[in-house]
Coordinates of C-alpha atoms and ligand atoms in Angstrom, one line a residue:
M1 CA -139.5 -13.3 74.2
A2 CA -139.2 -10.3 72.0
T3 CA -139.3 -11.0 68.4
A4 CA -136.7 -9.2 65.4
A5 CA -138.0 -6.4 63.2
D6 CA -134.9 -7.0 61.9
A7 CA -134.7 -10.7 61.8
S8 CA -131.8 -10.7 59.0
F9 CA -129.2 -12.3 61.4
A10 CA -131.5 -15.1 61.4
P11 CA -130.7 -18.0 58.8
D12 CA -134.4 -18.8 56.7
H13 CA -135.2 -21.8 58.5
V14 CA -135.5 -19.7 62.1
P15 CA -139.2 -19.2 62.4
A16 CA -140.4 -15.4 63.4
E17 CA -141.4 -16.9 66.6
L18 CA -137.7 -17.4 68.2
V19 CA -135.6 -14.9 66.5
W20 CA -134.8 -13.0 70.0
D21 CA -133.0 -9.7 69.1
D22 CA -130.6 -8.7 72.1
S23 CA -127.2 -9.9 73.4
L24 CA -126.5 -12.8 75.8
S25 CA -124.0 -10.8 77.9
R26 CA -126.1 -7.2 77.4
F27 CA -129.1 -9.0 79.0
N28 CA -127.2 -11.0 81.4
S29 CA -125.3 -7.9 83.3
E30 CA -128.5 -5.9 83.4
L31 CA -128.9 -6.7 87.0
D32 CA -126.6 -6.6 90.1
D33 CA -126.7 -10.7 89.4
P34 CA -126.2 -12.0 86.3
F35 CA -127.2 -15.4 87.4
I36 CA -130.7 -14.2 88.2
A37 CA -130.3 -12.1 84.7
A38 CA -130.2 -14.7 82.7
S39 CA -132.3 -17.1 84.5
R40 CA -134.7 -14.3 83.1
L41 CA -135.0 -16.7 80.3
I42 CA -136.7 -19.9 81.9
D43 CA -140.1 -17.8 80.8
G44 CA -139.3 -17.4 77.7
P45 CA -139.1 -20.5 74.9
P46 CA -136.7 -23.7 75.4
L47 CA -134.7 -22.8 72.4
F48 CA -134.3 -19.9 70.5
Y49 CA -131.9 -17.9 68.3
A50 CA -130.0 -14.6 69.4
R51 CA -128.6 -12.4 67.4
D52 CA -125.4 -12.0 70.0
G53 CA -125.7 -15.7 71.6
A54 CA -121.7 -15.4 72.0
Q55 CA -119.3 -12.5 71.5
G56 CA -121.4 -11.0 68.4
R57 CA -122.1 -14.2 66.6
P58 CA -125.4 -15.6 66.0
G59 CA -127.0 -18.5 67.6
W60 CA -129.5 -21.4 68.7
V61 CA -129.4 -20.6 72.8
I62 CA -130.8 -23.7 75.1
A63 CA -132.8 -21.9 77.9
R64 CA -133.6 -25.3 80.0
H65 CA -132.2 -28.1 82.3
A66 CA -133.2 -31.3 80.2
L67 CA -132.9 -29.9 76.8
L68 CA -129.3 -28.9 77.9
A69 CA -128.3 -32.3 79.7
E70 CA -129.7 -34.0 75.7
A71 CA -127.8 -32.3 74.0
F72 CA -124.1 -32.4 76.2
M73 CA -124.8 -36.3 75.8
D74 CA -125.6 -35.9 71.7
W75 CA -122.5 -35.9 70.0
E76 CA -123.3 -37.1 66.8
H77 CA -125.2 -34.1 66.3
F78 CA -123.9 -31.4 68.8
S79 CA -120.0 -31.0 67.9
S80 CA -117.5 -29.5 69.9
E81 CA -115.4 -29.9 66.4
G82 CA -114.2 -26.8 64.2
G83 CA -115.4 -22.8 64.1
M84 CA -114.2 -22.4 68.3
D85 CA -112.6 -19.2 69.1
L86 CA -109.8 -19.4 70.5
T87 CA -107.4 -21.5 68.0
Q88 CA -109.0 -19.7 65.4
M89 CA -107.7 -16.6 67.2
L90 CA -104.1 -18.5 67.3
G91 CA -104.1 -19.3 63.6
V92 CA -103.1 -22.8 64.1
D93 CA -103.7 -26.1 62.9
W94 CA -104.3 -27.7 65.7
N95 CA -107.7 -28.2 68.5
L96 CA -107.9 -28.0 72.1
N97 CA -108.0 -31.0 73.2
P98 CA -109.8 -32.7 74.1
V99 CA -112.1 -30.5 74.8
N100 CA -113.1 -29.9 70.8
I101 CA -112.7 -32.8 69.8
D102 CA -115.6 -35.6 68.4
P103 CA -115.5 -39.1 69.6
P104 CA -114.4 -41.3 68.0
M105 CA -110.6 -39.6 68.9
H106 CA -111.9 -37.6 71.4
T107 CA -112.2 -41.4 73.9
N108 CA -108.6 -41.8 73.2
Y109 CA -107.5 -39.1 74.5
R110 CA -109.6 -39.1 77.2
K111 CA -108.1 -42.8 78.5
L112 CA -104.9 -41.2 78.3
L113 CA -105.1 -38.4 80.6
L114 CA -108.2 -39.6 82.9
P115 CA -106.1 -41.6 85.4
M116 CA -104.4 -38.6 86.2
F117 CA -107.5 -36.4 87.0
T118 CA -109.0 -39.6 89.3
P119 CA -109.9 -39.1 93.4
K120 CA -107.2 -40.8 94.0
S121 CA -104.2 -38.9 91.9
V122 CA -106.0 -35.2 93.3
N123 CA -105.3 -36.9 96.3
H124 CA -101.5 -36.6 95.3
M125 CA -101.8 -33.1 94.2
E126 CA -103.8 -31.8 97.6
D127 CA -100.8 -30.9 99.3
G128 CA -99.3 -28.6 96.1
V129 CA -102.9 -27.6 96.7
R130 CA -102.8 -26.7 100.2
E131 CA -99.7 -25.2 100.5
T132 CA -100.8 -22.6 97.6
C133 CA -103.6 -21.7 99.4
D134 CA -101.4 -20.9 102.7
E135 CA -98.7 -18.7 101.0
L136 CA -101.0 -17.2 99.3
L137 CA -103.0 -16.5 102.4
A138 CA -100.0 -15.8 104.4
K139 CA -99.4 -12.3 102.0
F140 CA -102.6 -11.2 104.3
E141 CA -103.7 -13.0 107.3
D142 CA -102.8 -10.6 109.7
K143 CA -104.9 -7.8 108.1
D144 CA -108.5 -7.6 108.7
G145 CA -109.7 -7.7 105.3
C146 CA -108.7 -7.8 101.1
D147 CA -110.2 -8.4 97.8
F148 CA -110.6 -11.9 97.4
V149 CA -110.1 -11.7 93.7
K150 CA -107.1 -9.8 93.5
D151 CA -105.5 -11.7 97.0
F152 CA -106.8 -14.8 96.5
A153 CA -109.1 -16.3 93.2
V154 CA -107.0 -15.7 90.6
P155 CA -103.5 -16.2 91.6
F156 CA -105.1 -19.9 93.0
P157 CA -105.6 -21.5 90.3
S158 CA -102.2 -19.9 88.5
G159 CA -100.6 -21.5 91.5
I160 CA -101.9 -25.1 91.3
F161 CA -102.0 -24.9 87.9
L162 CA -97.8 -24.1 87.3
R163 CA -97.3 -27.0 89.8
L164 CA -99.4 -29.2 87.8
M165 CA -97.2 -28.3 84.5
G166 CA -94.3 -28.5 86.8
M167 CA -93.7 -24.5 85.2
P168 CA -91.9 -22.2 87.6
Q169 CA -94.1 -20.5 90.6
D170 CA -92.1 -17.5 89.6
M171 CA -94.0 -18.0 86.3
L172 CA -97.3 -16.7 88.6
Q173 CA -97.3 -13.1 88.1
Q174 CA -96.9 -13.4 85.3
F175 CA -99.5 -16.4 84.4
F176 CA -102.0 -13.4 86.3
T177 CA -101.0 -11.3 83.8
W178 CA -101.6 -12.8 80.3
E179 CA -104.5 -13.9 81.7
Q180 CA -106.3 -10.6 82.2
D181 CA -104.8 -10.1 79.1
L182 CA -106.5 -12.7 77.6
L183 CA -110.0 -12.4 78.9
R184 CA -110.7 -9.5 79.8
G185 CA -108.5 -7.2 77.3
T186 CA -110.5 -5.3 75.2
S187 CA -108.5 -4.7 72.1
I188 CA -108.7 -8.3 69.8
E189 CA -105.0 -7.4 68.1
G190 CA -104.0 -7.4 72.5
R191 CA -105.9 -10.8 73.0
V192 CA -104.1 -12.4 70.1
K193 CA -101.0 -11.2 71.2
T194 CA -101.3 -12.4 74.7
G195 CA -102.8 -15.3 73.2
R196 CA -99.6 -15.9 70.8
D197 CA -97.2 -14.9 73.9
I198 CA -98.4 -17.8 76.0
L199 CA -98.6 -20.5 73.1
D200 CA -95.1 -19.5 73.1
Y201 CA -94.4 -19.7 76.6
L202 CA -96.2 -23.2 76.1
I203 CA -94.3 -24.6 73.5
Y204 CA -91.1 -23.4 75.5
H205 CA -92.3 -25.4 77.9
L206 CA -93.2 -28.7 75.2
E207 CA -89.2 -28.6 74.5
Q208 CA -88.4 -28.8 78.4
Q209 CA -90.5 -31.7 78.9
K210 CA -89.3 -33.5 76.1
K211 CA -85.6 -33.6 77.5
Q212 CA -87.4 -34.1 81.3
P213 CA -90.6 -34.6 82.8
A214 CA -91.4 -32.0 85.3
T215 CA -94.6 -34.4 86.9
P216 CA -96.5 -36.8 86.7
L217 CA -98.9 -35.3 84.7
M218 CA -96.0 -34.0 82.1
E219 CA -94.9 -37.6 81.9
S220 CA -98.1 -39.9 81.2
I221 CA -98.0 -37.6 78.3
M222 CA -94.7 -37.6 77.0
N223 CA -94.6 -41.2 76.8
A224 CA -98.3 -42.0 75.4
R225 CA -99.1 -43.7 73.2
I226 CA -102.0 -43.4 71.2
E227 CA -103.4 -45.4 68.0
D228 CA -101.2 -47.2 66.3
D229 CA -98.9 -47.1 69.0
R230 CA -97.8 -43.6 68.1
P231 CA -96.2 -41.1 70.5
L232 CA -98.4 -37.7 70.8
T233 CA -97.6 -34.5 67.9
D234 CA -96.4 -31.3 68.7
G235 CA -100.1 -30.3 67.8
E236 CA -101.7 -32.7 70.8
I237 CA -99.4 -31.6 73.2
L238 CA -100.1 -28.5 73.2
G239 CA -104.0 -28.3 72.6
M240 CA -104.2 -30.6 75.9
F241 CA -101.4 -27.8 77.7
Y242 CA -103.8 -24.8 76.6
T243 CA -107.3 -26.7 77.6
F244 CA -106.0 -26.5 81.0
Y245 CA -104.9 -23.6 80.8
V246 CA -108.6 -21.6 79.8
G247 CA -109.7 -25.1 81.3
G248 CA -109.1 -24.8 85.0
L249 CA -108.0 -21.2 85.7
D250 CA -111.0 -18.8 85.2
T251 CA -113.5 -21.6 85.6
V252 CA -112.1 -21.6 89.4
Y253 CA -111.4 -18.3 90.2
A254 CA -114.9 -17.2 89.2
T255 CA -116.6 -20.3 91.1
I256 CA -114.6 -19.7 94.2
S257 CA -115.3 -15.4 94.1
W258 CA -118.9 -16.1 93.4
S259 CA -119.1 -18.7 96.5
M260 CA -117.5 -16.4 99.1
R261 CA -119.5 -13.5 97.6
Y262 CA -122.3 -15.7 98.6
I263 CA -121.5 -16.9 101.9
A264 CA -120.0 -13.6 102.9
T265 CA -123.7 -12.3 102.8
R266 CA -125.0 -15.2 104.5
P267 CA -123.7 -15.3 108.1
Q268 CA -125.6 -18.2 109.1
F269 CA -124.8 -20.5 106.3
Q270 CA -121.3 -19.2 107.3
Q271 CA -121.5 -20.2 110.7
F272 CA -123.2 -23.6 109.7
L273 CA -120.3 -24.3 107.6
R274 CA -117.8 -23.9 110.3
D275 CA -119.7 -25.8 112.4
N276 CA -120.3 -28.4 110.1
P277 CA -117.0 -29.2 108.1
D278 CA -117.9 -32.6 106.7
K279 CA -121.1 -30.9 105.2
L280 CA -118.4 -29.0 102.8
N281 CA -118.0 -30.8 100.0
K282 CA -122.2 -31.2 99.4
A283 CA -122.3 -27.3 99.8
V284 CA -119.4 -27.3 97.0
D285 CA -121.6 -29.2 94.7
E286 CA -124.5 -26.6 95.0
L287 CA -122.7 -23.7 95.3
L288 CA -121.4 -25.1 92.0
R289 CA -124.9 -25.8 90.7
L290 CA -125.7 -22.1 91.7
F291 CA -122.4 -20.2 90.6
S292 CA -122.5 -22.7 87.4
V293 CA -120.1 -20.2 85.2
V294 CA -119.7 -21.8 82.3
S295 CA -121.4 -21.4 78.6
S296 CA -120.3 -24.0 76.2
Q297 CA -120.5 -23.9 72.8
R298 CA -121.8 -26.8 69.7
R299 CA -121.9 -26.8 65.9
I300 CA -124.8 -28.6 64.3
T301 CA -123.8 -31.7 62.3
K302 CA -126.4 -32.3 59.9
D303 CA -130.0 -31.4 59.3
F304 CA -131.7 -32.5 61.7
T305 CA -135.3 -31.7 63.6
W306 CA -134.6 -31.4 67.3
H307 CA -137.6 -31.2 69.9
G308 CA -139.8 -29.9 67.2
V309 CA -137.4 -26.8 65.7
E310 CA -135.5 -27.2 62.3
M311 CA -132.0 -27.3 63.0
K312 CA -129.5 -26.6 59.8
E313 CA -125.7 -28.0 59.5
N314 CA -123.2 -25.4 60.7
D315 CA -125.7 -23.8 63.4
L316 CA -124.2 -22.3 65.7
V317 CA -125.5 -23.5 69.1
I318 CA -124.8 -21.9 72.8
M319 CA -125.2 -23.9 76.1
P320 CA -125.2 -21.5 78.7
I321 CA -124.8 -24.0 81.8
F322 CA -125.7 -21.1 84.2
I323 CA -129.3 -20.9 82.8
A324 CA -130.7 -24.9 83.2
C325 CA -128.8 -24.5 86.5
R326 CA -131.4 -22.1 87.6
D327 CA -134.1 -23.8 86.1
P328 CA -137.0 -24.5 88.5
E329 CA -137.8 -27.6 86.9
A330 CA -135.1 -29.7 87.6
Y331 CA -134.0 -27.2 90.7
P332 CA -136.7 -26.2 93.1
D333 CA -136.1 -22.6 94.8
P334 CA -133.0 -22.6 92.4
H335 CA -131.6 -19.3 93.6
E336 CA -130.2 -20.9 96.9
V337 CA -128.4 -23.8 98.0
D338 CA -130.5 -26.4 99.9
M339 CA -128.1 -28.9 100.9
K340 CA -130.4 -31.5 100.5
R341 CA -130.7 -31.3 96.6
K342 CA -130.6 -34.5 95.0
T343 CA -130.6 -33.8 90.9
Q344 CA -127.7 -34.3 88.5
M345 CA -125.7 -31.3 88.5
L346 CA -124.0 -30.2 85.8
A347 CA -121.5 -27.4 86.2
F348 CA -118.7 -29.6 84.9
A349 CA -121.2 -30.4 82.0
T350 CA -122.0 -34.2 81.5
G351 CA -121.6 -36.4 78.4
P352 CA -118.2 -37.6 76.9
H353 CA -116.2 -34.1 77.7
L354 CA -117.9 -34.2 81.5
C355 CA -114.9 -31.9 82.9
L356 CA -111.7 -34.0 82.9
G357 CA -110.5 -31.5 86.5
M358 CA -114.0 -32.1 88.9
H359 CA -112.6 -34.0 91.3
L360 CA -109.3 -30.7 91.2
A361 CA -111.9 -28.5 91.1
R362 CA -113.8 -29.5 93.6
R363 CA -110.8 -30.1 96.0
E364 CA -109.8 -26.8 95.0
I365 CA -112.7 -24.9 95.8
R366 CA -113.5 -26.9 99.1
I367 CA -109.5 -26.1 100.6
A368 CA -110.3 -22.5 99.6
L369 CA -113.3 -21.8 101.3
E370 CA -112.6 -24.5 104.3
T371 CA -109.3 -22.6 105.1
F372 CA -111.1 -19.2 104.7
L373 CA -113.4 -20.2 107.4
D374 CA -111.4 -21.8 109.9
R375 CA -109.1 -19.0 109.7
F376 CA -111.2 -15.4 110.1
D377 CA -114.5 -15.2 111.8
N378 CA -117.7 -13.3 110.1
I379 CA -116.0 -13.0 106.5
H380 CA -118.2 -9.7 105.2
I381 CA -118.4 -7.8 102.1
P382 CA -117.5 -4.3 104.4
E383 CA -121.2 -1.4 104.2
G384 CA -120.4 0.8 101.4
S385 CA -118.2 -1.5 98.9
E386 CA -119.1 -2.8 95.5
Y387 CA -118.6 -6.1 94.3
E388 CA -117.6 -6.0 90.3
F389 CA -118.7 -8.4 87.3
H390 CA -118.4 -9.5 84.3
A391 CA -121.2 -11.4 82.0
G392 CA -119.0 -12.7 79.1
P393 CA -118.9 -16.3 77.9
T394 CA -117.8 -17.0 81.8
F395 CA -119.6 -14.9 84.2
N396 CA -116.6 -13.8 86.8
V397 CA -116.1 -11.8 89.6
D398 CA -113.5 -8.7 88.9
S399 CA -113.7 -7.6 92.5
L400 CA -114.6 -8.9 96.1
P401 CA -113.8 -6.2 98.9
L402 CA -113.4 -8.7 102.0
A403 CA -113.6 -7.6 105.8
W404 CA -113.6 -10.4 108.6
T405 CA -112.2 -10.8 112.8
R406 CA -108.7 -12.6 112.8
K407 CA -109.3 -15.4 115.2
A408 CA -107.6 -15.3 118.2
Ligands
LIG501 C1 -115.3 -24.9 88.7 C2 -114.3 -25.1 88.0 C3 -114.9 -25.9 86.7 C4 -116.1 -25.7 85.6 C5 -116.7 -25.2 86.2 C6 -115.2 -26.6 84.3 C7 -116.4 -27.1 83.3 C8 -116.6 -27.2 82.6 C9 -117.4 -27.6 81.8 C10 -118.6 -27.3 81.4 C11 -116.3 -28.8 80.8 C12 -117.1 -29.0 79.2 C13 -117.0 -27.9 78.4 C14 -117.4 -28.6 77.0 O1 -118.1 -29.8 76.6 O2 -117.6 -27.9 76.0 C15 -115.2 -29.1 81.0 C16 -114.3 -29.9 80.4 C17 -113.0 -29.8 80.7 N1 -112.1 -29.1 82.2 FE1 -113.1 -28.2 83.2 N2 -114.2 -26.9 84.6 C18 -113.7 -26.6 85.4 C19 -112.1 -26.4 86.3 C20 -111.1 -28.0 86.1 C21 -110.1 -27.2 85.9 C22 -109.5 -27.4 87.6 C23 -109.4 -28.4 84.9 C24 -107.6 -29.0 85.0 C25 -107.3 -29.1 84.3 C26 -110.0 -28.6 84.6 C27 -110.3 -29.2 82.8 C28 -110.9 -30.1 81.8 C29 -110.4 -30.2 80.7 C30 -109.5 -30.9 79.9 C31 -112.2 -30.6 79.8 C32 -112.6 -31.4 78.7 C33 -113.1 -32.4 79.2 C34 -113.2 -33.3 77.2 O3 -113.2 -32.4 76.4 O4 -113.0 -34.6 78.1 N3 -111.2 -28.0 84.0 N4 -115.1 -28.0 82.6

């Protein structure tokens, strides 16, 4: 661990030996694989204080699986509320819902949404997921390759999001552009403007749904009653819409892209999956573990000592799941798929905020991989082609050139 020459970014209660004068995303971009780059931090202390933990802000970084799982469960010390980036940027008075709301209120929203995201409900969405997948493939399946990210991985979850929300499919291109601008835009002003444009569209959509809900999810949200039998406020609903948007697009696109890169560079594993379709669900879970793309954040609610380290109210805590999921204490031989692994998979977090969309996400990823393996043989990255990635709050692939042999 590099200790700070100038640790002015660290508050007084942080011991000098836990100060890390570096930026997490810069460090993670050092090698050609951000997961391997980030996992080097497991050689250091389990908990340390980084100069730039998230978008330039200093904070505690949790660098072990066991500690991260514990913090996810302990919402009384590790709060999801307040100080989170997006709603501050939008300047609204509501929170992302339910992801940035603590129990007990969180439990009300969660109860309301849970029935819409069970495996059984996802079964009803499966046809839509397959149709979206087939529509996208139809554009390039008579060719010998594609840019997997641009041609498939980005539009795929967006198409499913539109179906879930009852939004017209011709919004796909607009959503694609918004997503690129919001997540990859270089200027703050540009990202704020995009964030507001998305919000304006969500407000418009909300007004439409009040008149005539277009999907079962919209219907249950419009008719919901919470607390003393009151309907949800517009802010509560917009917080949900925005959470589905930010939670369900980038994550799925990133996981599919990293997984496809892994499969495209391991011909034997690829053929194993083709020959054993019944093993795909297990493979998807291992790929989700291997490519756990999310880094969450929490705020400390009150001064306390955690694993011998003094933490103060309002300290920011960065929770990089991508480090925890490569922790050899939890996962021996952490950088490879192991189809026999049993350890709890943390890609969807744990505790009260366990990903609500996890069954849908698993289904999307399985259907995407299954369809590619079924239609094409020998999927690979063409010689001389480079893949590109970035390592911000979510690790993501920007470009993944693929080639294949078309099946007769
Ligand atoms: C590979 C894909 C996905 C990954 C890795 C993922 C990961 C996560 C993680 C780590 C959290 C917890 C965040 C925290 O506690 O700070 C979360 C929460 C959430 N996710 Fe996902 N997610 C994925 C896909 C989806 C999809 C497709 C949806 C569908 C809309 C979705 C909806 C949500 C919601 C609503 C929450 C908030 C749950 C709560 O606060 O109770 N996610 N997700």
